[in-house]
Amino acid sequence: MKKKVLIMPALMAFMTMILSGCQPLMVFDTKGPNAKTLSNTIILSIIVMAFILLVVYVLFVFMLSKYRASKQPSGYEPPHEEGSTKLEVTWTVIPIIIVTVLSIVTIFTTSKVEHQQTGYENKKPLVIYASSSDWKWHFSYPEQGIETVNYVNIPTDRPIEFRLYSFGPITSFWIPQLAGQKYAMSDMVTKIHLAADQEGSYMGRNSNFNGKEFAQMEFETQAMSQADFDKWAKEVKANEPKLTEAKFKKLLKTSVVGRESFSSTHLSFSPAPEMDMSKHSGESNKKDSHNMDNMDGMEGMDMSK
Ligand SMILES: [Cu+2]
């Protein structure tokens, strides 16, 4: 009995470690509105689950002591008892309420983080294409006309829209302190919305095991002021080499590389799969934004591929 009571806090501590992505509590140390929403949902779920466990353990102790072996004569048979409607209703309704409440919270959270953050509606999001290949991350900035490998710089106080896809197997894009994870696939683009409230360096990684150098698929996300960001982008544009198709192909083949910067993007010769939506929607191949916006509703369908 005593042992079981001790297992619970140990298990909770272990779960916290797992949920925080190994680095203790990183998921709860949020630096942006979307991450904050997700973190609050996780904390609420943990509180609800801890409360359920508490009730179960209290009932467990109560039952054990109330119905423990007593000094009845050996031939004693307890009176036959019919099922209790009151109890049946109680232990059916309570789980339904718990699941309903958690479902509603989860639906609201998911819907909230799928859209632009509250407080940032008036700002135009900065679009960054984040594509993965074995085993690295490519970040293309169409607005700035630059590309980086294994690191991404973003301005603070501006919504960021990452458009994810992959040059190889499915990977998962995850910056724990800024947003939840989302899959990057080879034939379509998924979007992740986030914003950084504070300047700082945040770890990002692939959270979907995809092979030998999976552990190397980390990148640094550096959030800086808009002025610093503009200065950095200008410097990359002026000083770094152009990304040619040959160079890009070679880069895709190399398994592990460090940080790299280029003054042009691969989008010109190797466009993101969102450009060819005809495969998915059956509509003609249009690049208009309306067509791209339709993708949100299609993700469920496409995930089955
Ligand atoms: Cu697809």
CSV table of N, CA, C and O in Angstrom, one decimal, residues 126-131 138-149 165 167 232-233 236-237 240-249 251-252 260-272 274-275:
chain,number,residue,atom,x,y,z
A,126,LEU,N,5.3,37.1,-41.2
A,126,LEU,CA,6.5,36.8,-41.9
A,126,LEU,C,6.5,35.3,-42.3
A,126,LEU,O,6.4,34.5,-41.5
A,127,VAL,N,6.5,35.1,-43.6
A,127,VAL,CA,6.5,33.7,-44.1
A,127,VAL,C,7.9,33.1,-44.2
A,127,VAL,O,8.7,33.7,-44.9
A,128,ILE,N,8.1,32.0,-43.6
A,128,ILE,CA,9.4,31.3,-43.7
A,128,ILE,C,9.1,29.9,-44.1
A,128,ILE,O,8.3,29.2,-43.5
A,129,TYR,N,9.7,29.4,-45.2
A,129,TYR,CA,9.5,28.0,-45.6
A,129,TYR,C,10.5,27.2,-44.9
A,129,TYR,O,11.7,27.5,-45.0
A,130,ALA,N,10.1,26.2,-44.1
A,130,ALA,CA,11.0,25.3,-43.3
A,130,ALA,C,10.9,24.0,-43.9
A,130,ALA,O,9.9,23.3,-43.8
A,131,SER,N,11.9,23.5,-44.6
A,131,SER,CA,11.9,22.2,-45.2
A,131,SER,C,13.0,21.3,-44.6
A,131,SER,O,14.0,21.8,-44.3
A,138,HIS,N,16.1,23.4,-43.8
A,138,HIS,CA,16.4,24.5,-44.7
A,138,HIS,C,15.3,25.6,-44.4
A,138,HIS,O,14.1,25.3,-44.4
A,139,PHE,N,15.8,26.8,-44.2
A,139,PHE,CA,14.8,27.9,-44.0
A,139,PHE,C,14.9,28.9,-45.1
A,139,PHE,O,16.0,29.6,-45.3
A,140,SER,N,13.8,29.1,-45.9
A,140,SER,CA,13.8,30.0,-47.0
A,140,SER,C,12.9,31.2,-46.6
A,140,SER,O,11.8,31.0,-46.2
A,141,TYR,N,13.5,32.4,-46.9
A,141,TYR,CA,12.8,33.6,-46.6
A,141,TYR,C,12.5,34.3,-48.0
A,141,TYR,O,13.3,35.0,-48.5
A,142,PRO,N,11.3,34.0,-48.5
A,142,PRO,CA,10.9,34.6,-49.8
A,142,PRO,C,10.9,36.1,-49.8
A,142,PRO,O,11.3,36.8,-50.8
A,143,GLU,N,10.5,36.7,-48.7
A,143,GLU,CA,10.4,38.2,-48.6
A,143,GLU,C,11.8,38.8,-48.6
A,143,GLU,O,12.0,39.8,-49.3
A,144,GLN,N,12.8,38.2,-48.0
A,144,GLN,CA,14.1,38.7,-47.9
A,144,GLN,C,15.0,38.2,-49.0
A,144,GLN,O,16.1,38.7,-49.2
A,145,GLY,N,14.6,37.1,-49.6
A,145,GLY,CA,15.4,36.4,-50.7
A,145,GLY,C,16.6,35.8,-50.2
A,145,GLY,O,17.7,35.8,-50.8
A,146,ILE,N,16.6,35.2,-49.0
A,146,ILE,CA,17.7,34.5,-48.4
A,146,ILE,C,17.3,33.2,-47.9
A,146,ILE,O,16.1,32.8,-47.8
A,147,GLU,N,18.3,32.3,-47.6
A,147,GLU,CA,18.1,31.0,-47.1
A,147,GLU,C,19.1,30.6,-46.1
A,147,GLU,O,20.3,31.0,-46.2
A,148,THR,N,18.7,29.9,-45.0
A,148,THR,CA,19.7,29.4,-44.0
A,148,THR,C,19.5,27.9,-43.8
A,148,THR,O,18.5,27.4,-44.2
A,149,VAL,N,20.5,27.3,-43.3
A,149,VAL,CA,20.5,25.9,-43.0
A,149,VAL,C,20.8,25.7,-41.5
A,149,VAL,O,21.8,26.3,-41.0
A,165,TYR,N,7.6,21.5,-45.2
A,165,TYR,CA,7.5,20.3,-46.1
A,165,TYR,C,8.9,19.6,-46.0
A,165,TYR,O,9.8,20.1,-45.3
A,167,PHE,N,12.0,17.1,-48.0
A,167,PHE,CA,12.6,16.5,-49.1
A,167,PHE,C,12.9,15.0,-49.0
A,167,PHE,O,13.5,14.4,-49.8
A,232,TRP,N,20.5,41.8,-40.1
A,232,TRP,CA,21.1,40.5,-40.4
A,232,TRP,C,20.7,40.0,-41.8
A,232,TRP,O,21.6,39.6,-42.5
A,233,ALA,N,19.4,40.2,-42.2
A,233,ALA,CA,19.0,39.8,-43.5
A,233,ALA,C,19.7,40.5,-44.6
A,233,ALA,O,20.1,39.9,-45.6
A,236,VAL,N,23.3,39.1,-44.9
A,236,VAL,CA,23.3,37.8,-45.6
A,236,VAL,C,23.1,38.0,-47.1
A,236,VAL,O,23.8,37.4,-47.9
A,237,LYS,N,22.2,38.9,-47.4
A,237,LYS,CA,21.9,39.2,-48.8
A,237,LYS,C,23.1,39.7,-49.5
A,237,LYS,O,23.4,39.4,-50.7
A,240,GLU,N,26.7,36.7,-48.5
A,240,GLU,CA,26.7,35.2,-48.6
A,240,GLU,C,26.6,34.8,-50.1
A,240,GLU,O,26.0,35.6,-50.9
A,241,PRO,N,27.0,33.6,-50.5
A,241,PRO,CA,26.9,33.2,-51.9
A,241,PRO,C,25.5,32.8,-52.3
A,241,PRO,O,24.7,32.6,-51.4
A,242,LYS,N,25.3,32.8,-53.6
A,242,LYS,CA,23.9,32.4,-54.1
A,242,LYS,C,23.8,30.9,-53.9
A,242,LYS,O,24.8,30.2,-54.0
A,243,LEU,N,22.6,30.5,-53.8
A,243,LEU,CA,22.3,29.0,-53.7
A,243,LEU,C,21.9,28.5,-55.1
A,243,LEU,O,20.8,28.8,-55.5
A,244,THR,N,22.8,27.9,-55.7
A,244,THR,CA,22.5,27.4,-57.1
A,244,THR,C,21.9,26.0,-56.9
A,244,THR,O,21.9,25.4,-55.9
A,245,GLU,N,21.3,25.6,-58.0
A,245,GLU,CA,20.6,24.3,-58.0
A,245,GLU,C,21.6,23.2,-57.8
A,245,GLU,O,21.3,22.2,-57.0
A,246,ALA,N,22.8,23.3,-58.4
A,246,ALA,CA,23.8,22.2,-58.2
A,246,ALA,C,24.3,22.2,-56.7
A,246,ALA,O,24.4,21.1,-56.1
A,247,LYS,N,24.5,23.4,-56.1
A,247,LYS,CA,24.9,23.4,-54.7
A,247,LYS,C,23.8,22.9,-53.8
A,247,LYS,O,24.1,22.2,-52.8
A,248,PHE,N,22.6,23.2,-54.1
A,248,PHE,CA,21.4,22.7,-53.3
A,248,PHE,C,21.3,21.2,-53.4
A,248,PHE,O,21.1,20.5,-52.4
A,249,LYS,N,21.5,20.6,-54.6
A,249,LYS,CA,21.4,19.2,-54.7
A,249,LYS,C,22.5,18.5,-53.9
A,249,LYS,O,22.3,17.5,-53.3
A,251,LEU,N,23.9,19.8,-51.3
A,251,LEU,CA,23.6,20.0,-49.9
A,251,LEU,C,22.5,18.9,-49.4
A,251,LEU,O,22.6,18.4,-48.3
A,252,LEU,N,21.6,18.6,-50.3
A,252,LEU,CA,20.6,17.6,-49.9
A,252,LEU,C,21.2,16.3,-49.7
A,252,LEU,O,20.8,15.5,-48.8
A,260,GLU,N,24.6,27.2,-42.4
A,260,GLU,CA,24.9,27.8,-43.7
A,260,GLU,C,24.0,28.9,-44.0
A,260,GLU,O,22.8,28.9,-43.6
A,261,SER,N,24.5,29.9,-44.8
A,261,SER,CA,23.6,31.0,-45.2
A,261,SER,C,23.8,31.3,-46.7
A,261,SER,O,24.9,31.1,-47.2
A,262,PHE,N,22.7,31.6,-47.4
A,262,PHE,CA,22.8,31.9,-48.8
A,262,PHE,C,22.0,33.2,-49.1
A,262,PHE,O,21.0,33.5,-48.5
A,263,SER,N,22.4,33.8,-50.2
A,263,SER,CA,21.7,35.1,-50.6
A,263,SER,C,20.6,34.8,-51.6
A,263,SER,O,20.2,35.8,-52.3
A,264,SER,N,20.2,33.6,-51.8
A,264,SER,CA,19.0,33.3,-52.6
A,264,SER,C,18.4,32.0,-52.1
A,264,SER,O,19.0,31.3,-51.3
A,265,THR,N,17.2,31.7,-52.5
A,265,THR,CA,16.5,30.5,-52.0
A,265,THR,C,16.3,29.4,-53.0
A,265,THR,O,16.5,29.7,-54.2
A,266,HIS,N,16.1,28.2,-52.5
A,266,HIS,CA,15.9,27.1,-53.4
A,266,HIS,C,14.5,27.1,-54.0
A,266,HIS,O,14.1,26.3,-54.9
A,267,LEU,N,13.6,28.0,-53.6
A,267,LEU,CA,12.2,28.0,-54.0
A,267,LEU,C,12.1,28.3,-55.5
A,267,LEU,O,11.1,27.9,-56.1
A,268,SER,N,13.0,29.0,-56.1
A,268,SER,CA,12.9,29.4,-57.5
A,268,SER,C,13.1,28.1,-58.4
A,268,SER,O,12.3,28.0,-59.4
A,269,PHE,N,14.0,27.2,-58.1
A,269,PHE,CA,14.2,26.0,-58.9
A,269,PHE,C,13.5,24.8,-58.3
A,269,PHE,O,13.4,23.8,-59.0
A,270,SER,N,13.2,24.8,-57.1
A,270,SER,CA,12.6,23.7,-56.4
A,270,SER,C,11.4,24.2,-55.5
A,270,SER,O,11.6,24.2,-54.3
A,271,PRO,N,10.3,24.6,-56.1
A,271,PRO,CA,9.2,25.2,-55.4
A,271,PRO,C,8.6,24.3,-54.3
A,271,PRO,O,8.7,23.1,-54.5
A,272,ALA,N,8.0,24.9,-53.3
A,272,ALA,CA,7.4,24.1,-52.3
A,272,ALA,C,6.1,23.4,-52.9
A,272,ALA,O,5.5,23.9,-53.8
A,274,GLU,N,3.2,23.2,-52.2
A,274,GLU,CA,1.9,23.9,-52.2
A,274,GLU,C,1.6,24.5,-53.5
A,274,GLU,O,0.4,24.8,-53.8
A,275,MET,N,2.6,24.7,-54.3
A,275,MET,CA,2.4,25.3,-55.7
A,275,MET,C,1.6,24.3,-56.6
A,275,MET,O,1.0,24.7,-57.5
